[in-house]
Coordinates of C-alpha atoms in Angstrom, one line a residue:
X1 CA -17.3 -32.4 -3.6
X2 CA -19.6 -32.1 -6.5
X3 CA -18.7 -30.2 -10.0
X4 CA -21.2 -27.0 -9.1
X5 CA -19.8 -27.0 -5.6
X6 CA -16.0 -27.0 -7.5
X7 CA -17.0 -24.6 -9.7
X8 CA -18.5 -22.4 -7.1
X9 CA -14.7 -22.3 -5.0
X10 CA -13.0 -22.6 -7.8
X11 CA -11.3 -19.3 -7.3
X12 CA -10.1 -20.3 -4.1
X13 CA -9.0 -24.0 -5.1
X14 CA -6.8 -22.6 -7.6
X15 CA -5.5 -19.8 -6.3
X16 CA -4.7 -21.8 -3.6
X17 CA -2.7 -24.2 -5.6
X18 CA -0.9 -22.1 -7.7
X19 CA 0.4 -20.5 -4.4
X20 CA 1.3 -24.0 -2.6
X21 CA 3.0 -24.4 -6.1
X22 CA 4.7 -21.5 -5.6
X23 CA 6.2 -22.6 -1.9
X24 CA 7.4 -26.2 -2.4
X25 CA 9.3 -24.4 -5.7
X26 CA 10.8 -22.2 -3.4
X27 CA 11.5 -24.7 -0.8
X28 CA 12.9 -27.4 -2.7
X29 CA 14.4 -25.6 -6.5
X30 CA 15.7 -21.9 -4.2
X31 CA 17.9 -21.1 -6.9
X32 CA 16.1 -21.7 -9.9
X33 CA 12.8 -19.5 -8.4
X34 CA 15.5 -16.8 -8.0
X35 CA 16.9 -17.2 -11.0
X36 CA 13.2 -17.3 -12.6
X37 CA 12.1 -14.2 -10.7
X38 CA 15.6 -12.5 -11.8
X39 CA 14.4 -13.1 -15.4
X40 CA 10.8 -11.5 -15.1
X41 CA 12.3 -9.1 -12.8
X42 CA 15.0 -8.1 -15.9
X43 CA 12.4 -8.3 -18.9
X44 CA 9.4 -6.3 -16.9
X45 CA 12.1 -3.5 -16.3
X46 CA 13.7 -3.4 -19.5
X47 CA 10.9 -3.6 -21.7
X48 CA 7.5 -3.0 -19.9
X49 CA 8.8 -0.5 -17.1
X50 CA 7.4 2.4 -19.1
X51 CA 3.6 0.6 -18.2
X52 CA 4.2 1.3 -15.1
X53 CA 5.5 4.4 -15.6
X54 CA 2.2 5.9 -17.9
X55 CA -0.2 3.6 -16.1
X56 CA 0.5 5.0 -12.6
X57 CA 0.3 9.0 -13.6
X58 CA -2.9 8.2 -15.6
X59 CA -4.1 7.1 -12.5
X60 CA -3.3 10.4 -10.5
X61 CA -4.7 12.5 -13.5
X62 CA -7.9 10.1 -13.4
X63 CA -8.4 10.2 -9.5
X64 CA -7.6 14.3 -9.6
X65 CA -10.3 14.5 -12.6
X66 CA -12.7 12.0 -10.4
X67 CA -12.7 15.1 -7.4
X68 CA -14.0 17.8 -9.5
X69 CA -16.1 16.0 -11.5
X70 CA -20.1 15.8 -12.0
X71 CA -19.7 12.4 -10.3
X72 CA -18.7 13.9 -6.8
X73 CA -22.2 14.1 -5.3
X74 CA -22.7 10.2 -6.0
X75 CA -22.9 8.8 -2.5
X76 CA -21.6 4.8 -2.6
X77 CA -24.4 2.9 -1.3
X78 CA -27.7 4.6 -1.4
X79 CA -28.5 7.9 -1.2
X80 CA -29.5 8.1 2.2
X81 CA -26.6 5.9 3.7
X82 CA -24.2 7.1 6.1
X83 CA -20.6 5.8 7.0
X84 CA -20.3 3.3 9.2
X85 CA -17.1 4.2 10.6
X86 CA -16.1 8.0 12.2
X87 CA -13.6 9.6 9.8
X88 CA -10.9 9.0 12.4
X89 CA -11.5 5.5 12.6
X90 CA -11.7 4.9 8.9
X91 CA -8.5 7.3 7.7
X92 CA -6.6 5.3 10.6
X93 CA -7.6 1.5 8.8
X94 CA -6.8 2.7 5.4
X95 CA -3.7 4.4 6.4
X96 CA -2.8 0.9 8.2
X97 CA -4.0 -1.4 5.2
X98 CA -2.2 1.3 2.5
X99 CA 1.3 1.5 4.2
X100 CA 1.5 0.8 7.9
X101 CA 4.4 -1.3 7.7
X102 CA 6.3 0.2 4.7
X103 CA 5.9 3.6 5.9
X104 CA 7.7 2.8 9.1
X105 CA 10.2 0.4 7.1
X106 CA 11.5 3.3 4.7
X107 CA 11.0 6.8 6.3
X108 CA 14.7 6.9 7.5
X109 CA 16.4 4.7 5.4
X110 CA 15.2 5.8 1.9
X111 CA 16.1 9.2 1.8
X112 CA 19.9 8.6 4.1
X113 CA 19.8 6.0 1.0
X114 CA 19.2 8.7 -1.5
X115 CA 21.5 11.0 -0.3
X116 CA 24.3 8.6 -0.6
X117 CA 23.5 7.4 -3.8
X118 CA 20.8 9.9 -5.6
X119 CA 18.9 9.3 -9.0
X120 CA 21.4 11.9 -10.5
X121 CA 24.0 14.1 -9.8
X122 CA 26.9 12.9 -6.8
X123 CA 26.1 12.0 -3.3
X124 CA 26.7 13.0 -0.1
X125 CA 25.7 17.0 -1.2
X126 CA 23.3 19.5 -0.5
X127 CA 21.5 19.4 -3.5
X128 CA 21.8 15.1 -3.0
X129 CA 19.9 16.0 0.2
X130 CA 17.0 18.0 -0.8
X131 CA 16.6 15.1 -4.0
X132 CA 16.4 12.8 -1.8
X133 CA 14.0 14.3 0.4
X134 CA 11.5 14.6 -3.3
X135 CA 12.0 11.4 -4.7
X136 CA 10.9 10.4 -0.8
X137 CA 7.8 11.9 -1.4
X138 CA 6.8 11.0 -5.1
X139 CA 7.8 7.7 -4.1
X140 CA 5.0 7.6 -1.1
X141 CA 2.7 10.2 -2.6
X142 CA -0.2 11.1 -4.5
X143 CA 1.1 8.0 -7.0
X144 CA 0.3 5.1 -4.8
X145 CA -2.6 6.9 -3.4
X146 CA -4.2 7.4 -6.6
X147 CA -4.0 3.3 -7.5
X148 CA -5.7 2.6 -4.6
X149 CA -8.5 5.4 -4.9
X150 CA -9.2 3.7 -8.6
X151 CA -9.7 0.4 -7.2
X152 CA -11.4 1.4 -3.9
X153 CA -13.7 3.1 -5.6
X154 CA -14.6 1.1 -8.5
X155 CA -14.9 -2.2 -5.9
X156 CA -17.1 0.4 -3.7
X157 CA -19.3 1.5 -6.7
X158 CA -19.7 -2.2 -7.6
X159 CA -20.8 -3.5 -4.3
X160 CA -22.8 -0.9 -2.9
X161 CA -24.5 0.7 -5.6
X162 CA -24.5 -2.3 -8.1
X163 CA -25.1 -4.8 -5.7
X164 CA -22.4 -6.8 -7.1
X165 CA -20.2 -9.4 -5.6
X166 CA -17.3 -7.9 -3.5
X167 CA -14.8 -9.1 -6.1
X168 CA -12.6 -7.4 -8.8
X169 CA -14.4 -9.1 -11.8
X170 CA -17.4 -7.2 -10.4
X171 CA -15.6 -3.8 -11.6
X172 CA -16.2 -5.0 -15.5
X173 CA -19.8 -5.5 -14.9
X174 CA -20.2 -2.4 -17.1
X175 CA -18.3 -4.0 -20.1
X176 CA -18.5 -7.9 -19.1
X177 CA -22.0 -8.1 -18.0
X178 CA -22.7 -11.6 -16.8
X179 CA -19.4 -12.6 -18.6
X180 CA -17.9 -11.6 -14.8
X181 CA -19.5 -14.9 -13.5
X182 CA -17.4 -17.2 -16.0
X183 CA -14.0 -17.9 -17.0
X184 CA -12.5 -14.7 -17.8
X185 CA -14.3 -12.9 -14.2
X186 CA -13.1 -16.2 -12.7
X187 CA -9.0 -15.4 -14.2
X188 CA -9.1 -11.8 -13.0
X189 CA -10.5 -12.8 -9.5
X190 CA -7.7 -15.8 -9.2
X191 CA -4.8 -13.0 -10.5
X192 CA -6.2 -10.8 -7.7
X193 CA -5.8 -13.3 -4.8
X194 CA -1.9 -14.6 -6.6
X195 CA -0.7 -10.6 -6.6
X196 CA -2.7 -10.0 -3.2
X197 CA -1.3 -13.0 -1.7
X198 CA 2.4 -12.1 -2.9
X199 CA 1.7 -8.2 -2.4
X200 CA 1.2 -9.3 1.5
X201 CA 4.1 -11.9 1.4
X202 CA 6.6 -8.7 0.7
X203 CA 5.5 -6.7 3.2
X204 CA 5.1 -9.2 5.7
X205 CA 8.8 -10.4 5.2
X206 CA 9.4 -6.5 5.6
X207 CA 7.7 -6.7 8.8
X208 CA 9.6 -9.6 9.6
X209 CA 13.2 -7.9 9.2
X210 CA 12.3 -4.8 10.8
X211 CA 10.8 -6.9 13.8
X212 CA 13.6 -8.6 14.2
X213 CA 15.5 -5.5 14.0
X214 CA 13.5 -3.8 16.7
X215 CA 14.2 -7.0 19.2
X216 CA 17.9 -7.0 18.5
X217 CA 18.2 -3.2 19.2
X218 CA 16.3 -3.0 22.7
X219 CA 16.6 -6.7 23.7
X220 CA 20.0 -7.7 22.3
X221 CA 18.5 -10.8 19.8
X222 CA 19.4 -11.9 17.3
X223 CA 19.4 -10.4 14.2
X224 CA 19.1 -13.8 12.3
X225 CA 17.0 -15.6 9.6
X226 CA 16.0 -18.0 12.1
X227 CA 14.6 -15.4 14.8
X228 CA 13.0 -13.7 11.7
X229 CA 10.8 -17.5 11.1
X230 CA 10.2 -17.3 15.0
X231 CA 8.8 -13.6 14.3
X232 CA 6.8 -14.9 11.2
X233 CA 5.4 -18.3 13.5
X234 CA 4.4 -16.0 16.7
X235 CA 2.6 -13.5 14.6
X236 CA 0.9 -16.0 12.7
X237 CA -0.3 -17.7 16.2
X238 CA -1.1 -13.8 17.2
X239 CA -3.2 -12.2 14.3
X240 CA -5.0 -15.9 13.8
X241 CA -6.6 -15.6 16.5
X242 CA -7.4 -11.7 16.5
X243 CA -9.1 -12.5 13.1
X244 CA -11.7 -14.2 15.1
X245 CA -13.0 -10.4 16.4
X246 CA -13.9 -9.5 13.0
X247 CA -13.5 -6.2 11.2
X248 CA -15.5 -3.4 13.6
X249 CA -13.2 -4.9 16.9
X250 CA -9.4 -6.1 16.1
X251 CA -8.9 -3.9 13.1
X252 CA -10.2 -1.2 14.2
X253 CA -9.0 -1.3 17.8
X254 CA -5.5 -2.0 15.8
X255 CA -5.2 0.7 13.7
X256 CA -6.1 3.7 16.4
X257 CA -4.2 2.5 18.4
X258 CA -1.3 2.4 15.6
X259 CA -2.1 6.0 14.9
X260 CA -2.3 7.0 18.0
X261 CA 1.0 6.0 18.8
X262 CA 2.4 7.0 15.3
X263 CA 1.0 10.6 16.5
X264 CA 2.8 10.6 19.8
X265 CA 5.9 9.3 18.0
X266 CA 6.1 12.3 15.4
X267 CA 5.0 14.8 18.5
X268 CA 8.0 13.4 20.4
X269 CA 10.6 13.6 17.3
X270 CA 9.2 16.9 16.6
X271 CA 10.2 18.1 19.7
X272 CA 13.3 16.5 20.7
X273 CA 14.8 16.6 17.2
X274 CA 15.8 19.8 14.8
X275 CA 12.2 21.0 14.9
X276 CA 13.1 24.4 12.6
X277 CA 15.0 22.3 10.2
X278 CA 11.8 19.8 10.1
X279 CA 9.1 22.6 9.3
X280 CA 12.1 24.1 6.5
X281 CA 12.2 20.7 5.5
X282 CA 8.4 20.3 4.5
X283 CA 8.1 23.4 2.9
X284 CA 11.1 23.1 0.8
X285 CA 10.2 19.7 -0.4
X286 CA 6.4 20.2 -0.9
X287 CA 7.7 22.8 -3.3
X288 CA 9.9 20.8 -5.2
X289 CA 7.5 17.8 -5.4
X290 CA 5.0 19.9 -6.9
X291 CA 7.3 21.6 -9.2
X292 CA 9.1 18.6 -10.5
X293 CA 5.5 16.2 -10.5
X294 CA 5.6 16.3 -14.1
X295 CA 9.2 15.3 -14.9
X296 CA 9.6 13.0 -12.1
X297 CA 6.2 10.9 -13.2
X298 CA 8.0 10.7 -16.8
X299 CA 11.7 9.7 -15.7
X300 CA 13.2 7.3 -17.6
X301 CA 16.7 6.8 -19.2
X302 CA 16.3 5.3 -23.0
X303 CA 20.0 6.5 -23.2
X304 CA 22.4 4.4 -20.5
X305 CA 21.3 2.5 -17.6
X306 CA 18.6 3.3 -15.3
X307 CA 19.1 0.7 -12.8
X308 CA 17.9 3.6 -9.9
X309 CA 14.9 3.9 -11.4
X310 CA 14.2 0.3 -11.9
X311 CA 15.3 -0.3 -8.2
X312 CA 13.2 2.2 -6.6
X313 CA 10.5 3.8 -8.7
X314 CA 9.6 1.0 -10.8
X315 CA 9.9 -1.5 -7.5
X316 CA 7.4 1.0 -5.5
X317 CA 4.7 1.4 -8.6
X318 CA 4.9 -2.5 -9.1
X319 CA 4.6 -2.8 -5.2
X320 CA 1.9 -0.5 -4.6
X321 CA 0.2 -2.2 -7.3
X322 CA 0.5 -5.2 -6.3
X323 CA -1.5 -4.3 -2.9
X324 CA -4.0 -2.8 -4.9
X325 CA -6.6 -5.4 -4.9
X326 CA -5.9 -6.2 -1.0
X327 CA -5.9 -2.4 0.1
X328 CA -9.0 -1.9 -2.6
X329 CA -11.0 -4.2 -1.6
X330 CA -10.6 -3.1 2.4
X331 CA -10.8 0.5 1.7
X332 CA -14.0 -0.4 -0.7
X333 CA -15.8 -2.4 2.7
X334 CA -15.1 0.2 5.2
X335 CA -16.4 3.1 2.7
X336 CA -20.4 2.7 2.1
X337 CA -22.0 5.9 2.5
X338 CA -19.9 8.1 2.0
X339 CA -19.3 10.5 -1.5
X340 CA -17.3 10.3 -4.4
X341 CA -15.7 13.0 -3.4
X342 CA -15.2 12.7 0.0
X343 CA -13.5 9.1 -0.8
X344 CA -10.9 10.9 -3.3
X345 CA -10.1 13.5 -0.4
X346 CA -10.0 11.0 2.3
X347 CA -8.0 7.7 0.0
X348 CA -6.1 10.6 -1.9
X349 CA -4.9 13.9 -0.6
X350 CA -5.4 13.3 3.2
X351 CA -3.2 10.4 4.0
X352 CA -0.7 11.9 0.7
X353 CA -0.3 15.0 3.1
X354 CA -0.1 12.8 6.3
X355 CA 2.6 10.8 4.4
X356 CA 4.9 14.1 4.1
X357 CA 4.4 14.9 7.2
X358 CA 5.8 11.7 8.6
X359 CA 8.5 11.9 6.1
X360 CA 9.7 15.5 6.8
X361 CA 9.7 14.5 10.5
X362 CA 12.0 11.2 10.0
X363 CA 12.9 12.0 6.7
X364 CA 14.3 15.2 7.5
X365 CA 15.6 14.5 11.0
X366 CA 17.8 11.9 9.8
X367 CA 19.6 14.0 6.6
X368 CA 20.4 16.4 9.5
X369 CA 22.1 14.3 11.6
X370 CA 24.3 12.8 8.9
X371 CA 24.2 16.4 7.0
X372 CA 25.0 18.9 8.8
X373 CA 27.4 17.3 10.9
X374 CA 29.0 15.4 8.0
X375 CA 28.4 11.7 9.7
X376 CA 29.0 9.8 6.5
X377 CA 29.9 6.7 8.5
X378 CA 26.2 6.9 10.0
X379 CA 24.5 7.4 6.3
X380 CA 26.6 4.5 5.4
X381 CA 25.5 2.1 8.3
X382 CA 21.7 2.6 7.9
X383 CA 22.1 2.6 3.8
X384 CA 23.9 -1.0 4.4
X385 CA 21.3 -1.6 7.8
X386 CA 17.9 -1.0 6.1
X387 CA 15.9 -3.2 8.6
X388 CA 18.1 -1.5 11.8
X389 CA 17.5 2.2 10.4
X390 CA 14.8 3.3 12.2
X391 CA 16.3 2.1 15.5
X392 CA 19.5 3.6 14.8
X393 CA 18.0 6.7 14.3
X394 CA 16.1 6.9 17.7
X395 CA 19.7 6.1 19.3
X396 CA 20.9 9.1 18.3
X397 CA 17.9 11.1 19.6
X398 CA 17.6 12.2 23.1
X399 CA 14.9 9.6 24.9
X400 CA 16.0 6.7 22.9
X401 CA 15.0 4.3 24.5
X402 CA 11.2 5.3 24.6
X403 CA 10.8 6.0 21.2
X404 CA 12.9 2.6 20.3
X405 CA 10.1 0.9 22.4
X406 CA 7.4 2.9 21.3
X407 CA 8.2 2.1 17.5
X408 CA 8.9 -1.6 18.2
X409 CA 5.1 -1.7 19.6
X410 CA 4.8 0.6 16.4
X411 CA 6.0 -2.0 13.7
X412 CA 4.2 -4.9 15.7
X413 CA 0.8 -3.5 15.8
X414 CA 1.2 -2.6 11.9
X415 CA 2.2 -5.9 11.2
X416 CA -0.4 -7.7 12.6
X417 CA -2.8 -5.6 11.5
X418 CA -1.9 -5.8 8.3
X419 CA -2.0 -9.6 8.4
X420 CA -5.6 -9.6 9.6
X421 CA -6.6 -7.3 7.4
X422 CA -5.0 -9.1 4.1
X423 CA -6.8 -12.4 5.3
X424 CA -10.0 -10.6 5.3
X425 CA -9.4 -9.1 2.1
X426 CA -8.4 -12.7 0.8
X427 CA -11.0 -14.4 2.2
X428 CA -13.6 -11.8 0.5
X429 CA -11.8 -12.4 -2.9
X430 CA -11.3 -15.9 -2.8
X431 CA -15.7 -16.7 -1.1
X432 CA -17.5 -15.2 -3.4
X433 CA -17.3 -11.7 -2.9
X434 CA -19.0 -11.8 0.4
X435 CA -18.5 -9.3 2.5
X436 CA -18.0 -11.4 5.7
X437 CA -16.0 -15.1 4.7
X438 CA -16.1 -17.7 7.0
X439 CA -13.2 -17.8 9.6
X440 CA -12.1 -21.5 8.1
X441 CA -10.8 -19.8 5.2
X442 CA -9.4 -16.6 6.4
X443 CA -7.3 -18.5 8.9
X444 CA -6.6 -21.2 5.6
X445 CA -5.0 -17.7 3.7
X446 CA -3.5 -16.8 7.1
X447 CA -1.3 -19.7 7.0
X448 CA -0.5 -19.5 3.7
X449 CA 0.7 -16.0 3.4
X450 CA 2.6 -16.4 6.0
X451 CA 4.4 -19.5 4.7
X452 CA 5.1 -17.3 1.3
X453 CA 7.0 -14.5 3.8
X454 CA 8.4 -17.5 5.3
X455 CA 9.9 -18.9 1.8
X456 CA 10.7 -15.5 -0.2
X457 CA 12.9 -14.9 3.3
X458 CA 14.2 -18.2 2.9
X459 CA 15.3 -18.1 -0.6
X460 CA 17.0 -14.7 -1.1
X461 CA 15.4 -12.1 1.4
X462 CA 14.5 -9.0 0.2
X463 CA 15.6 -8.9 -3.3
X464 CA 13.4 -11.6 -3.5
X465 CA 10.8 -10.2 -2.4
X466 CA 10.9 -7.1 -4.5
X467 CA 11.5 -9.3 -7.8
X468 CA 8.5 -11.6 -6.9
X469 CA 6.5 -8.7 -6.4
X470 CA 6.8 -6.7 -9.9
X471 CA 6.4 -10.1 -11.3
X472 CA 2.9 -10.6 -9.8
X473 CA 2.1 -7.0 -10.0
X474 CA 2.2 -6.4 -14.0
X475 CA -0.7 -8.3 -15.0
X476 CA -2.7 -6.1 -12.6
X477 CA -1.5 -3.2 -13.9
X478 CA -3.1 -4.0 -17.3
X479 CA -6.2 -4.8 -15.6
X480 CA -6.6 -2.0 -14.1
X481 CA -6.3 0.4 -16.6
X482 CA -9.3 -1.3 -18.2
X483 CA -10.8 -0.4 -14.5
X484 CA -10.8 2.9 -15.2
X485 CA -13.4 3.3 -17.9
X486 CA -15.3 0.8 -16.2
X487 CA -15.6 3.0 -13.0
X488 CA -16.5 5.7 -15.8
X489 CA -18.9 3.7 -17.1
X490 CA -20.3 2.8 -13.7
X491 CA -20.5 6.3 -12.7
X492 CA -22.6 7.4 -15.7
X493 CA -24.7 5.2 -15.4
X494 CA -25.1 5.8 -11.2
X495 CA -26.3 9.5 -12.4
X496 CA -29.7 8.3 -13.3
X497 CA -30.0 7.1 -9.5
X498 CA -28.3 9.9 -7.8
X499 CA -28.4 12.8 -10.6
X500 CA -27.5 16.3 -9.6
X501 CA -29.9 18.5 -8.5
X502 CA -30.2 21.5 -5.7
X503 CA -30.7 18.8 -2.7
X504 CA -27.9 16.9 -3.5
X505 CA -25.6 19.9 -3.3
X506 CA -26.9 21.0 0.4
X507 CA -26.5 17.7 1.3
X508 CA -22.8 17.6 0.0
X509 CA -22.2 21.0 1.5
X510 CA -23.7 19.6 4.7
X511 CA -22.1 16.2 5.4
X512 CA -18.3 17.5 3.9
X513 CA -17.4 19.6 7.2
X514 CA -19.2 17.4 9.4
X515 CA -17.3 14.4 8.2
X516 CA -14.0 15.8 8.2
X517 CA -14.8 17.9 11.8
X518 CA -13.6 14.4 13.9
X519 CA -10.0 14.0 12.5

């Protein structure tokens, strides 16, 4: 291979070896990566968890400002582009890419969690209840919604307006200028494929658990670290060769038929489960999330320990932005001609409402059962059961066994389509920002990411996993702040293509109902 032919895969090459590194450390020195990850884990918390903290609000306050701005008219290709996907289609893929697997994961076991052991006050009350039910919803709202409408619209901007590469140095075009195409574009394109490829690993080793989970509940295996390799090795084999259809076949033939069952799911649980208690359950919390936004965004403890916050908030905002160039860069390819501001409703305050939707219904059943009827021996089991909660909550539902099998086909869809998708995504990041990579290397980061599940599993499970994640995540978090007045910068400068006039705002008016009329 020649030095210009190096140089021209370099991102990959070295990506690619700092993360093969990264798996014979974890194979062959376990307790020294988890005693290195411990240490980052410990100093990013104690010392840099306010970043996270100030970074993540700025970016709901920037996204919110982005909405009502004079930029909303500014269509992301050219003006006369359309999208290429239905608005069904395309909420259901970003939905998928953003939180398929977590969303499933969490929605019963964080808030029984909470409610055993809340971010203040004592557990196992009323008012422990409707906290946990809040700190549910800030934890999967508007917050990690907000990082990934920055980034999927600043890649979006970039490659369809700019006619940029589709990689995150591409973003700093406005500041870097051709700067992007050397060294320091090169370092911020390989520290998006390391945090991608580790963002992925996490919620793949989720996957895994709750997989494994789902087959030992209706099929009586194994709940084992073993079976949960086996689960990592078949869905390897499985989503390796659905990357073959491409993005407008297996991912999107994946993800409705994800959100179609996730519909019939939440329909079912709806009716079955405390239905009245549900609805009071949305409306109560919706208040208190928008009434306590401010003070929850800004929670910290300077005086005592705030190991609650660094174990769940801090965890989610380095999680969330550790998928931000993955989920970014997807939501970025499947979003040319469509507004400004029909991206921030569609990225930001449609799948946020869908989200507390999904949590009241889960959420919500699952505080009543252990609640009202004072089950503290069931809140205990799924707080100490994470992987098993979801199951164990359809058991104590009437048709148990269909919804168990319905969200075991639930968990399996979303984790294979969020395999296929990451590999896309990584293959993009890691070939030059094309918009289709070659199959060879998307089935190369296949493999890979998989065999990073495969080791964080391995070498500690899921506090591994989370550690490994913030880790990855901070450097990103800087980067992106510095995204921001890029996408600003990018914006102002898109004006003098698409400025407003009286045309542009009938054709706004005109394409915002029609687009939304298909959900």
């Amino acid at each position: 291979m020649n030095v210009n032919k190096l140089k021209e895969n370099s991102v990959f090459i070295i990506s690619l070896l700092l993360t093969l590194i990264f798996i014979v450390w974890g194979i062959f020195f376990t307790d020294l990566l988890t005693k290195v990850t411990d240490t980052i884990y410990n100093a990013s918390i104690d010392y840099l968890g306010w970043v996270y903290i100030g970074a993540t609000l700025f970016f709901v306050i920037f996204s919110i400002y982005l909405l009502f701005s004079k930029y909303g008219h500014i269509r992301l290709g050219k003006s006369t582009d359309r999208p290429d996907f239905n608005t069904a289609s395309w909420l259901a893929m970003l939905f998928g890419a953003g939180m398929g697997i977590g969303i499933v994961y969490w929605s019963v076991a964080e808030p029984v969690t909470h409610y055993t052991t809340p971010p203040y006050g004592e557990g196992y009350t009323i008012d422990a209840a409707n906290t946990a039910m809040k700190y549910t919803f800030f934890h999967w709202g508007l917050h990690p919604w907000a990082i990934y409408t920055v980034i999927g619209l600043a890649l979006a901007l970039c490659q369809y307006n700019k006619k940029l590469p589709a990689a995150i140095s591409s973003v700093f075009y406005p500041i870097l200028k051709d700067k992007i195409y050397g060294p320091i574009g090169k370092t911020i394109d390989i520290l998006s494929v390391f945090a991608t490829v580790f963002g992925i690993a996490t919620s793949l080793g989720l996957g895994a658990l709750q997989v494994t989970a789902g087959m030992h509940s209706i099929f009586g295996a194994p709940n084992t670290l073993p079976v949960q390799l086996i689960v990592i090795v078949v869905a390897t084999v499985i989503f390796l060769i659905s990357i073959n259809t491409g993005l407008e076949k297996g991912i999107q033939y994946l993800s409705n038929a994800a959100m179609i069952i996730s519909f019939a799911i939440l329909l079912l649980i709806l009716i079955v489960g405390p239905t009245l208690t549900i609805i009071k359950v949305f409306f109560n919390t919706s208040g208190l999330y928008i009434n306590d936004f401010v003070q929850m965004s800004l929670r910290m403890r300077p005086f005592g320990e705030g190991e609650w916050i660094a174990s769940w908030t801090l965890f989610y905002w380095a999680w969330w932005i550790a998928w931000a160039p993955f989920v970014g860069m997807f939501i970025a390819r499947i979003s040319r001609g469509r507004t400004v501001k029909e991206f921030v409703i569609g990225v930001l305050i449609v799948p946020t409402l869908g989200t507390c939707i999904w949590m009241s219904i889960f959420g919500g059943s699952a505080l009543d059962m252990v609640v009202d009827s004072g089950n503290h021996e069931l809140a205990t089991y799924i707080k100490d059961n994470v992987s098993l909660a979801i199951f164990t909550f359809f058991d104590h539902l009437p048709l148990s066994s269909v919804l168990s099998i319905m969200g075991f086909a639930l968990v399996a869809i979303y984790y294979v389509t969020v395999a296929d998708t990451s590999t896309f995504v990584l293959g993009m990041l890691s070939e030059g920002g094309t918009l289709n990579p070659s199959n060879k290397i998307k089935m190369t980061w296949g493999i890979i990411q998989s065999a990073v599940a495969a080791v964080l599993l391995i070498s500690g499970g899921l506090e591994v996993l989370q550690t490994a994640s913030i880790a990855a995540a901070f450097p990103f978090a800087i980067i992106m702040i510095f995204m921001c007045y890029s996408l600003l910068k990018g914006l102002q400068s898109e004006l003098i293509v698409q400025p407003i006039n009286k045309s542009h705002r009938t054709v706004v008016r005109k394409t915002m109902p029609s687009s939304f009329k298909n959900i």
